[in-house]
Coordinates of C-alpha atoms and ligand atoms in Angstrom, one line a residue:
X1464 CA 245.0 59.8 86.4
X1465 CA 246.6 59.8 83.0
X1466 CA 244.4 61.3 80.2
X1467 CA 244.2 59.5 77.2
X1468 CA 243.9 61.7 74.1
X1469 CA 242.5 60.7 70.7
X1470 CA 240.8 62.8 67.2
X1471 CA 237.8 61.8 66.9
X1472 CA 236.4 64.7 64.4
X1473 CA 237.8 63.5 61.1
X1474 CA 237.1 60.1 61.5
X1475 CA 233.7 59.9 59.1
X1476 CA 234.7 60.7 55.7
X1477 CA 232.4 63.5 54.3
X1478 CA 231.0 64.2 50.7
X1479 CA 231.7 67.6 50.1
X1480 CA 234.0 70.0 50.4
X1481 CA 234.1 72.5 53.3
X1482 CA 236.4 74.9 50.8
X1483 CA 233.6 77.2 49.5
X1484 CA 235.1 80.4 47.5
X1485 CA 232.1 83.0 47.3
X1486 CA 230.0 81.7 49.8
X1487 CA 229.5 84.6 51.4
X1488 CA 228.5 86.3 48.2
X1489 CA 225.7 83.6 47.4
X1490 CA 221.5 85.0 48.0
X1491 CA 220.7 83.5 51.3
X1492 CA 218.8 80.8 50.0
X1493 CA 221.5 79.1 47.9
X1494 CA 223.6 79.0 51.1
X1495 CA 221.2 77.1 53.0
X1496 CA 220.2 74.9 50.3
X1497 CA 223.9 74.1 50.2
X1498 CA 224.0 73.7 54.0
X1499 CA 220.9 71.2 53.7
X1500 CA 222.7 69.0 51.4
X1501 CA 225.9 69.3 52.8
X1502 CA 223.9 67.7 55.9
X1503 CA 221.2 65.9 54.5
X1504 CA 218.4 67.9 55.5
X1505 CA 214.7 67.4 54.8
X1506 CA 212.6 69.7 53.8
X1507 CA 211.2 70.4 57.5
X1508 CA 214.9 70.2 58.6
X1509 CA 215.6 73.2 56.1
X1510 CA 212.3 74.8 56.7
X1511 CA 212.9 75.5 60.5
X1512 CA 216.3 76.9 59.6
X1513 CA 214.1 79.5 56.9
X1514 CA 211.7 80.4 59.8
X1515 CA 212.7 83.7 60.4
X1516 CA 210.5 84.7 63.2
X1517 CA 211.1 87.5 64.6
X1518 CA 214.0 88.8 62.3
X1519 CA 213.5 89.8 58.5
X1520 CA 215.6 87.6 56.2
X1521 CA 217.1 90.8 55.0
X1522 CA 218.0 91.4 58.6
X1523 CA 220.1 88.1 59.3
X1524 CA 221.6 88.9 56.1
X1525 CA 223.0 91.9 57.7
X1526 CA 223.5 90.8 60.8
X1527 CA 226.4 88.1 60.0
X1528 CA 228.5 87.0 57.2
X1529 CA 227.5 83.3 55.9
X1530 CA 223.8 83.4 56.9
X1531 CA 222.2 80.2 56.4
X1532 CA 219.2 80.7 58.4
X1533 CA 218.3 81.5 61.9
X1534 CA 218.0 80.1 65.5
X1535 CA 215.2 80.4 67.3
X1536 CA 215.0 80.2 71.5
X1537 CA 212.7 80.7 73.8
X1538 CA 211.8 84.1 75.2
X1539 CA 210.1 84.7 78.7
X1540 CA 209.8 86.4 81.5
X1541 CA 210.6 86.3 84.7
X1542 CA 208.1 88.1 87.3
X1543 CA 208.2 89.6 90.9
X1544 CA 211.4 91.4 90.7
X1545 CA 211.3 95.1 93.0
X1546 CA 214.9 96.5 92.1
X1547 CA 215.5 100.0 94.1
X1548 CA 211.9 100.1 95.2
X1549 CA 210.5 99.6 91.3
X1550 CA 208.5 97.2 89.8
X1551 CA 210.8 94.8 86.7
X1552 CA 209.5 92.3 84.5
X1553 CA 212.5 90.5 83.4
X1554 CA 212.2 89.2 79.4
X1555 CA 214.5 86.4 79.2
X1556 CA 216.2 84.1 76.3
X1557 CA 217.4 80.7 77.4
X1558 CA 217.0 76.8 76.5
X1559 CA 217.4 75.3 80.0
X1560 CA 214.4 74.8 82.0
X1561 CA 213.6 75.8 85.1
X1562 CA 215.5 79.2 85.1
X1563 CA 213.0 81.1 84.7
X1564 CA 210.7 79.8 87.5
X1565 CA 213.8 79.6 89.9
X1566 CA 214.6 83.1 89.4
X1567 CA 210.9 84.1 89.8
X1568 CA 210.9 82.3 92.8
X1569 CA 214.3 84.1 94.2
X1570 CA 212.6 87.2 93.2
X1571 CA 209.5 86.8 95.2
X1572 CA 211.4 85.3 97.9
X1573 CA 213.4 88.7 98.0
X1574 CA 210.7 91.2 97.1
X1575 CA 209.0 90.3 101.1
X1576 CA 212.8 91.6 102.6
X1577 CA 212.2 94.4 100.5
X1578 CA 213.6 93.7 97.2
X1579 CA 216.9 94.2 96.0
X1580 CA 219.1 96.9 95.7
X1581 CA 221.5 97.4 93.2
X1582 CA 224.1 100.6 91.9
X1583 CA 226.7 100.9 88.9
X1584 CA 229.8 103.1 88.2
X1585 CA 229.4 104.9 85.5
X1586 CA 229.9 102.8 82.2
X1587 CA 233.2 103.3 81.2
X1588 CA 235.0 101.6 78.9
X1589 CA 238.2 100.6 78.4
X1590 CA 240.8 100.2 75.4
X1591 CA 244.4 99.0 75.1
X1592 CA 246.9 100.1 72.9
X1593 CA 250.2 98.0 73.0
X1594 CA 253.3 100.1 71.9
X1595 CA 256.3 98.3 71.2
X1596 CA 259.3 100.5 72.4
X1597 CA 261.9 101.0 69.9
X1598 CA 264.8 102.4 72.2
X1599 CA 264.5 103.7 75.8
X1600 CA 262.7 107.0 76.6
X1601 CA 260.9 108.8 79.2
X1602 CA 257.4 108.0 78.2
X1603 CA 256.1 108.3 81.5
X1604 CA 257.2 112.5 81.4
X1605 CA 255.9 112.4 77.5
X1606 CA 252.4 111.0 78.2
X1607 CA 251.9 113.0 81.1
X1608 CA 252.6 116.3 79.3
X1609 CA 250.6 115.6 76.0
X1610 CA 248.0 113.9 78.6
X1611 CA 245.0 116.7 78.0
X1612 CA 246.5 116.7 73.9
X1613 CA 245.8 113.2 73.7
X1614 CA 242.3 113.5 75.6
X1615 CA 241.6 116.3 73.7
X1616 CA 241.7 114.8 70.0
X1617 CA 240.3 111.4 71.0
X1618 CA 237.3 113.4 71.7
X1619 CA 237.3 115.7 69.0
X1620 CA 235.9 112.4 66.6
X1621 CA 233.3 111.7 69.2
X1622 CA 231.1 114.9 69.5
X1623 CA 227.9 113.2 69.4
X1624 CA 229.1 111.3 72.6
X1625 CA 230.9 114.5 74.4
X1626 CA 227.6 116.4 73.8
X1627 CA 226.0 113.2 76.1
X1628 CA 228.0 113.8 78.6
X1629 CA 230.5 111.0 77.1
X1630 CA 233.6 110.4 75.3
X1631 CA 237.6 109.8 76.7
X1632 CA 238.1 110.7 80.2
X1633 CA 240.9 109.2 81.2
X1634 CA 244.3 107.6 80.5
X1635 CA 246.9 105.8 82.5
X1636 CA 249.9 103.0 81.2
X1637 CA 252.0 100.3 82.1
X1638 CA 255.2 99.0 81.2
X1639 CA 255.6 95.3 80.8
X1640 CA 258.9 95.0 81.8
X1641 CA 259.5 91.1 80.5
X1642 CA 258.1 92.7 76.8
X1643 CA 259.5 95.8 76.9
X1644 CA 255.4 97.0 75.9
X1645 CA 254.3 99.9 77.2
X1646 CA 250.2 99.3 77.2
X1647 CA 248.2 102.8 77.5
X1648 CA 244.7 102.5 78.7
X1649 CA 242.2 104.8 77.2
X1650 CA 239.0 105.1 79.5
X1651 CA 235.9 106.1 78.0
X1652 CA 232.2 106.8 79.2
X1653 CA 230.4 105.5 76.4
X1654 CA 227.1 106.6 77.6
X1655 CA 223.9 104.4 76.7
X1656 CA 226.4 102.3 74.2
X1657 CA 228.4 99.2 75.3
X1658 CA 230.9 101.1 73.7
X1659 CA 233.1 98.6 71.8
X1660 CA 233.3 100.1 68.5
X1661 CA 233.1 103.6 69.8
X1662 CA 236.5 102.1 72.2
X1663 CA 238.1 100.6 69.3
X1664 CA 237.8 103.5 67.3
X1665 CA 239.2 105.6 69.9
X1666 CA 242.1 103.7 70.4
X1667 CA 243.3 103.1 66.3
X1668 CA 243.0 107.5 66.6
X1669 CA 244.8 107.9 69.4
X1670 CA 247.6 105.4 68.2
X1671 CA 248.3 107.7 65.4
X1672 CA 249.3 110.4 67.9
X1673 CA 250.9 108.6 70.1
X1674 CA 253.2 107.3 66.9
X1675 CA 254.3 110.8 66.7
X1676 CA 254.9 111.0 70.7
X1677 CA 256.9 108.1 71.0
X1678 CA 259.8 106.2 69.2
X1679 CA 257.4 102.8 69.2
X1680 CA 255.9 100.5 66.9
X1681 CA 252.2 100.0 67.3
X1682 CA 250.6 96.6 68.2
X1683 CA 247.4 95.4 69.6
X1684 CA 244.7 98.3 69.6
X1685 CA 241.4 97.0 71.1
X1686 CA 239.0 97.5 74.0
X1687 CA 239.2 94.9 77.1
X1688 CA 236.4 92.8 78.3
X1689 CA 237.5 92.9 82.0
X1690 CA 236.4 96.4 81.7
X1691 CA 236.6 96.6 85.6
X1692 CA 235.8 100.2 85.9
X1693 CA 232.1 99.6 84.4
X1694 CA 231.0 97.8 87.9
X1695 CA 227.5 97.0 88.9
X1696 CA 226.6 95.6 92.0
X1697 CA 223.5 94.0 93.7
X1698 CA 222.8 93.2 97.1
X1699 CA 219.4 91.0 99.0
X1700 CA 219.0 90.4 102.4
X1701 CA 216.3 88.1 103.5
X1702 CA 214.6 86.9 106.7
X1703 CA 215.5 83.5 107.8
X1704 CA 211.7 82.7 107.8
X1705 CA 211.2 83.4 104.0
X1706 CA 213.8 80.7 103.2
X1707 CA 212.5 78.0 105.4
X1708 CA 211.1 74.5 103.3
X1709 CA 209.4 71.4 104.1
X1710 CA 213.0 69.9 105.9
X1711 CA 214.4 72.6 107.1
X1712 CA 213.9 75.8 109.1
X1713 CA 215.1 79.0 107.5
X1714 CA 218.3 79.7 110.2
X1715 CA 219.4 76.1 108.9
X1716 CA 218.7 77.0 105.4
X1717 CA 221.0 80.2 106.3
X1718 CA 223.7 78.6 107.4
X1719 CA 223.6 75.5 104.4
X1720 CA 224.1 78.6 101.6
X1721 CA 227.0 80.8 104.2
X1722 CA 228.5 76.9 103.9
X1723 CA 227.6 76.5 100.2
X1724 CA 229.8 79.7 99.5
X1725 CA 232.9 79.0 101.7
X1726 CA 233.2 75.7 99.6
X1727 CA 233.0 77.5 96.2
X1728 CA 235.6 80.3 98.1
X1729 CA 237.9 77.2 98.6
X1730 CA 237.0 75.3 95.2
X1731 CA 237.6 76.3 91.6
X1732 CA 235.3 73.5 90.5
X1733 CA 232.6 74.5 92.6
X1734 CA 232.9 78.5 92.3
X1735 CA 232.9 77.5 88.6
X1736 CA 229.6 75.7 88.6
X1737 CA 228.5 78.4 91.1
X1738 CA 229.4 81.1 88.6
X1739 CA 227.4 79.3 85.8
X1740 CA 224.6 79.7 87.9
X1741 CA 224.8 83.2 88.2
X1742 CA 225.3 83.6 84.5
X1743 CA 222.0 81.9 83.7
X1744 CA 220.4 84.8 85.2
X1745 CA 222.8 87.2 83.6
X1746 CA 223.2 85.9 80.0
X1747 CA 218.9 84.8 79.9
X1748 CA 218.3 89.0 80.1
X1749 CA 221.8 89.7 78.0
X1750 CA 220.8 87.7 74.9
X1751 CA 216.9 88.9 75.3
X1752 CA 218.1 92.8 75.0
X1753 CA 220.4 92.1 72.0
X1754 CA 223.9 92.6 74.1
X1755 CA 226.7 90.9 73.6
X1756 CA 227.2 87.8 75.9
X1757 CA 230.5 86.5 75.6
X1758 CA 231.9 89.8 76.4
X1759 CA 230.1 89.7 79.7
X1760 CA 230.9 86.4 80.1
X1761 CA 234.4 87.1 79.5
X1762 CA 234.6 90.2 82.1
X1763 CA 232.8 88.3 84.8
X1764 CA 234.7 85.2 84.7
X1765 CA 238.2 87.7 84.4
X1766 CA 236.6 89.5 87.2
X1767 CA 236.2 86.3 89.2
X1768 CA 240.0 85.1 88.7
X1769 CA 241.3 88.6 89.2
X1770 CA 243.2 87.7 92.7
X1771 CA 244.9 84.6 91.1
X1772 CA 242.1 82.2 92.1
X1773 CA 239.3 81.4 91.2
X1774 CA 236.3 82.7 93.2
X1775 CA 232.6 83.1 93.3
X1776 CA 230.8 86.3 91.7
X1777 CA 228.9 86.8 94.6
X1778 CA 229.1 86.7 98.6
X1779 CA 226.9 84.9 101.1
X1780 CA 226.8 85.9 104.6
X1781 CA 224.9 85.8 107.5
X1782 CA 223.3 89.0 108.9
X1783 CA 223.0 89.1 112.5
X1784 CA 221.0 86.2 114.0
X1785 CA 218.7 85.4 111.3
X1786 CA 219.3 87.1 108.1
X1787 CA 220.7 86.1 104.6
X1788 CA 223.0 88.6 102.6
X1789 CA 223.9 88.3 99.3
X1790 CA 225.6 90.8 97.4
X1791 CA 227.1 89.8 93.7
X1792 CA 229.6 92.4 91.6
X1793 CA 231.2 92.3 88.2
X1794 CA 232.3 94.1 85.3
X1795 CA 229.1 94.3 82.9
X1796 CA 228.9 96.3 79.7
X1797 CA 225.4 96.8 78.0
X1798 CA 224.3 98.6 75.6
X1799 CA 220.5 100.2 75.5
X1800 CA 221.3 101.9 71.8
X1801 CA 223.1 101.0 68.7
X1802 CA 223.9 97.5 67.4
X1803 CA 221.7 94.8 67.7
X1804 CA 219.8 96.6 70.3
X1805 CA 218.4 99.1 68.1
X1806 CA 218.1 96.4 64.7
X1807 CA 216.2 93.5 66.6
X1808 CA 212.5 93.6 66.8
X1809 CA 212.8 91.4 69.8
X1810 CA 215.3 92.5 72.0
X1811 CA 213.6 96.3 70.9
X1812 CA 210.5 94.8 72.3
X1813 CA 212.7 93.4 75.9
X1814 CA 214.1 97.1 76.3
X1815 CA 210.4 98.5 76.6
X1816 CA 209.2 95.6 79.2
X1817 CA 211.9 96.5 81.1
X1818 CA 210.6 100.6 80.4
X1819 CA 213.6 101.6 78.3
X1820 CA 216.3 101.5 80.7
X1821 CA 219.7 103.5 80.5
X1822 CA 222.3 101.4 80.2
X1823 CA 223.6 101.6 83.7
X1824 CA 219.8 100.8 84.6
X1825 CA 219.8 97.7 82.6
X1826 CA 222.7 96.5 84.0
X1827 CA 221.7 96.9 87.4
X1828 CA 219.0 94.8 86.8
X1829 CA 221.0 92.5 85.0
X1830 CA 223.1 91.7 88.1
X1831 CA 219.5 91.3 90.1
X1832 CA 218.4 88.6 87.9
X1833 CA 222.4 87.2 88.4
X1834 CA 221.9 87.2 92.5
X1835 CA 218.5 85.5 92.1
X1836 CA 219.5 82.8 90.0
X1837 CA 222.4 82.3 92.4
X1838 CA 220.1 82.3 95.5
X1839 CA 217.5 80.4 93.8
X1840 CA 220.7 77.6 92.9
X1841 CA 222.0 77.8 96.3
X1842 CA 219.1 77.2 98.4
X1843 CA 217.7 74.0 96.3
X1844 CA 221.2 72.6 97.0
X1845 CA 221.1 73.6 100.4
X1846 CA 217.9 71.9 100.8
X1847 CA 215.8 69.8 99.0
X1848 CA 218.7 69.4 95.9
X1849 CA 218.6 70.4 92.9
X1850 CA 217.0 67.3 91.0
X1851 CA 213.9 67.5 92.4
X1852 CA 212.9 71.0 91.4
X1853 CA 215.3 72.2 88.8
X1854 CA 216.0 68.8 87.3
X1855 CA 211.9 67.1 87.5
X1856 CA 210.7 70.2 85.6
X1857 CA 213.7 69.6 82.6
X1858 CA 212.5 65.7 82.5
X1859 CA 209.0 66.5 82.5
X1860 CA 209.5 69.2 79.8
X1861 CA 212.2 67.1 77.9
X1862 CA 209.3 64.2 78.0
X1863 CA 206.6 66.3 77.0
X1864 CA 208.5 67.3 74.2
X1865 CA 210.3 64.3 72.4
X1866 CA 212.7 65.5 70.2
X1867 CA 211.3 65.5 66.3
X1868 CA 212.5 62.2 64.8
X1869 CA 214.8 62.8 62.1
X1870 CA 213.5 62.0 58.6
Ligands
MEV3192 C1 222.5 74.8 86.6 O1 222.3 75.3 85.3 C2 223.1 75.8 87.5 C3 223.5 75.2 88.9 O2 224.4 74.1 88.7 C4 224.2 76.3 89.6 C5 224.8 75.9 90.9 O3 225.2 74.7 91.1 O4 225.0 76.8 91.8 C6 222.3 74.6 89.6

């Protein structure tokens, strides 16, 4: 089929103009008020975007540049979840209905197998520094004797971190022969932190040095999201008999979701739908403890395509006769300190539901509420379908709740 193209923004001339020198410099409340007329608001319209909730006005302020107001979404939480033998409640912040009750439902489903299990690497971090060559030279014998230098002065900046057990630990390269780029990774444990700043300060030190090792021009210094070597993994297994519904027996159930998985295995578009799935769980318990989603959004989806194709996040399989395995890994990097983490009364409030986890505890049971939300999706497909529990809770919600009539 031949796609038609057309612009459609731009088509409804505006009154104003979007060129606004010294906006950023404005008190908060002239921004919005210029905001609201720029868009017609009334005064409930501009009200809502003044209700500060949870975060101080001065807060938002400091949070991001521009600040008109904020944006409030729903918190909740999701019960039943034994991770490692413990007991989690699960604060989560999403829009769409029914994810919370599905990933309950996973999670009680799995707590009568036992619960899930789940383990992390350690959480390092990693940072690229792109060096443009200038002429030929043995980098690989000039890295590898200034190697412990290079370690060595990264992590004489990050004391705090070294004295937690943290800081640079390792260092490897690549030439990219096409470019003529040689790209040093710097690996760093960056403890309880998610570590992007620490990273990215790292890497703009190190650069300096490695100016002075090498004939090369510097390029690109910044951490990367497919930080592959932070890993966390969870894993279910559940008794045929705890999936069974109304239509079908549990051993049918079984082998509908082992199906369900081969087709997203074989299908982008499915393994992508699949993956959304997954990061409903992921995201809804990301956002509540103040981390930053779109990088762990970026590393699992770079995770998922990182054989050339496309693939599900997580595995289905069957376990001997009668048994359902399901075992999801990705790159995930969260933060239990610093940042917004440390700043928002909320998320500070999700970190002690959860009882103040390390960072590598809160992203195993991150992943958990990932494998849920993936069994809860694939066993309403593989049974009853997905509009008559997932999608009759949105309509009766979205009914309840007509939208405000503009006035
Ligand atoms: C909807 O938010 C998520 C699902 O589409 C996931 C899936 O299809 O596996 C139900």
């Amino acid at each position: 089929m031949k796609h038609r193209w057309t612009a459609r923004a731009g088509q409804r001339r505006r009154q104003f103009s979007s060129r606004l020198p010294g906006f950023y410099q404005l008190p908060l409340r002239e921004r919005t008020r210029i905001a609201a007329c720029a868009g017609e608001l009334s005064t409930t319209e501009t009200q809502s975007l003044e209700n500060y909730g949870s975060i101080a006005r001065e807060l938002t302020d400091t949070f991001i540049e521009n600040a008109i107001g904020t944006y409030s979404l729903p918190l909740g939480i999701a019960t039943n979840f034994l991770i490692n033998g413990c007991e989690y409640l699960l604060p989560m912040v999403v829009e769409e209905t029914s994810v919370l009750a599905a990933a309950s439902h996973a999670a009680k489903i799995v707590r009568r197998g036992g619960g899930f299990s789940s383990q992390s690497t350690e959480p390092i971090m990693t940072g690229q520094i792109q060096l443009f060559l200038k002429e030929s030279c043995a980098f690989d014998a000039i890295l590898t004797a200034h190697r412990e230098q290079l370690l060595a002065t990264a992590n004489a900046g990050q004391e705090r971190l070294v004295a937690r057990g943290g800081g640079v630990c390792d260092l490897d390269w690549k030439y990219i022969q096409p470019l003529a780029v040689l790209i040093v990774h710097v690996h760093v444990n960056s403890g309880n932190a998610m570590g992007a700043n620490i990273v990215n300060t790292i890497c703009e030190r190190m650069s300096a040095q490695l100016l002075e090792l090498l004939p090369c021009e510097v390029g690109l210094q910044i951490l990367t999201n497919l930080n592959d070597r932070r890993r966390v993994r969870a894993v279910c297994e559940i008794p045929a008999e705890d999936l069974s519904c109304p239509r079908f027996r549990g051993s049918a159930i079984i082998d509908r979701i082992v199906r369900a998985h081969q087709f997203a295995c074989h299908d982008p578009y499915r393994a992508a739908t699949n993956n959304k799935g997954i990061m409903n769980g992921i995201d809804a318990v990301v956002i509540a403890t103040g981390n930053d989603w779109r990088a762990v959004e970026a590393g699992a989806h770079a995770y998922a395509g990182r054989n050339g194709s496309y693939q599900p996040l997580a595995q289905w399989s069957k376990l001997g006769r009668d048994c359902l395995r399901g075992e999801l890994e990705l790159p995930l990097a969260v933060g239990t300190v610093g940042g917004v983490t440390k700043l928002h009364p909320a998320a500070r409030a999700a970190l002690k539901i959860l009882g103040k986890p390390t960072a590598q505890e809160l992203a195993e049971i991150i992943c958990c509420a990932g494998l849920g939300q993936n069994l809860a999706a694939l066993r309403a497909l593989s049974s009853e379908g997905i509009q008559r529990g997932h999608m009759s809770l949105h309509r009766n919600n979205l009914h309840q709740h007509r939208a405000v009539p503009h006035s």
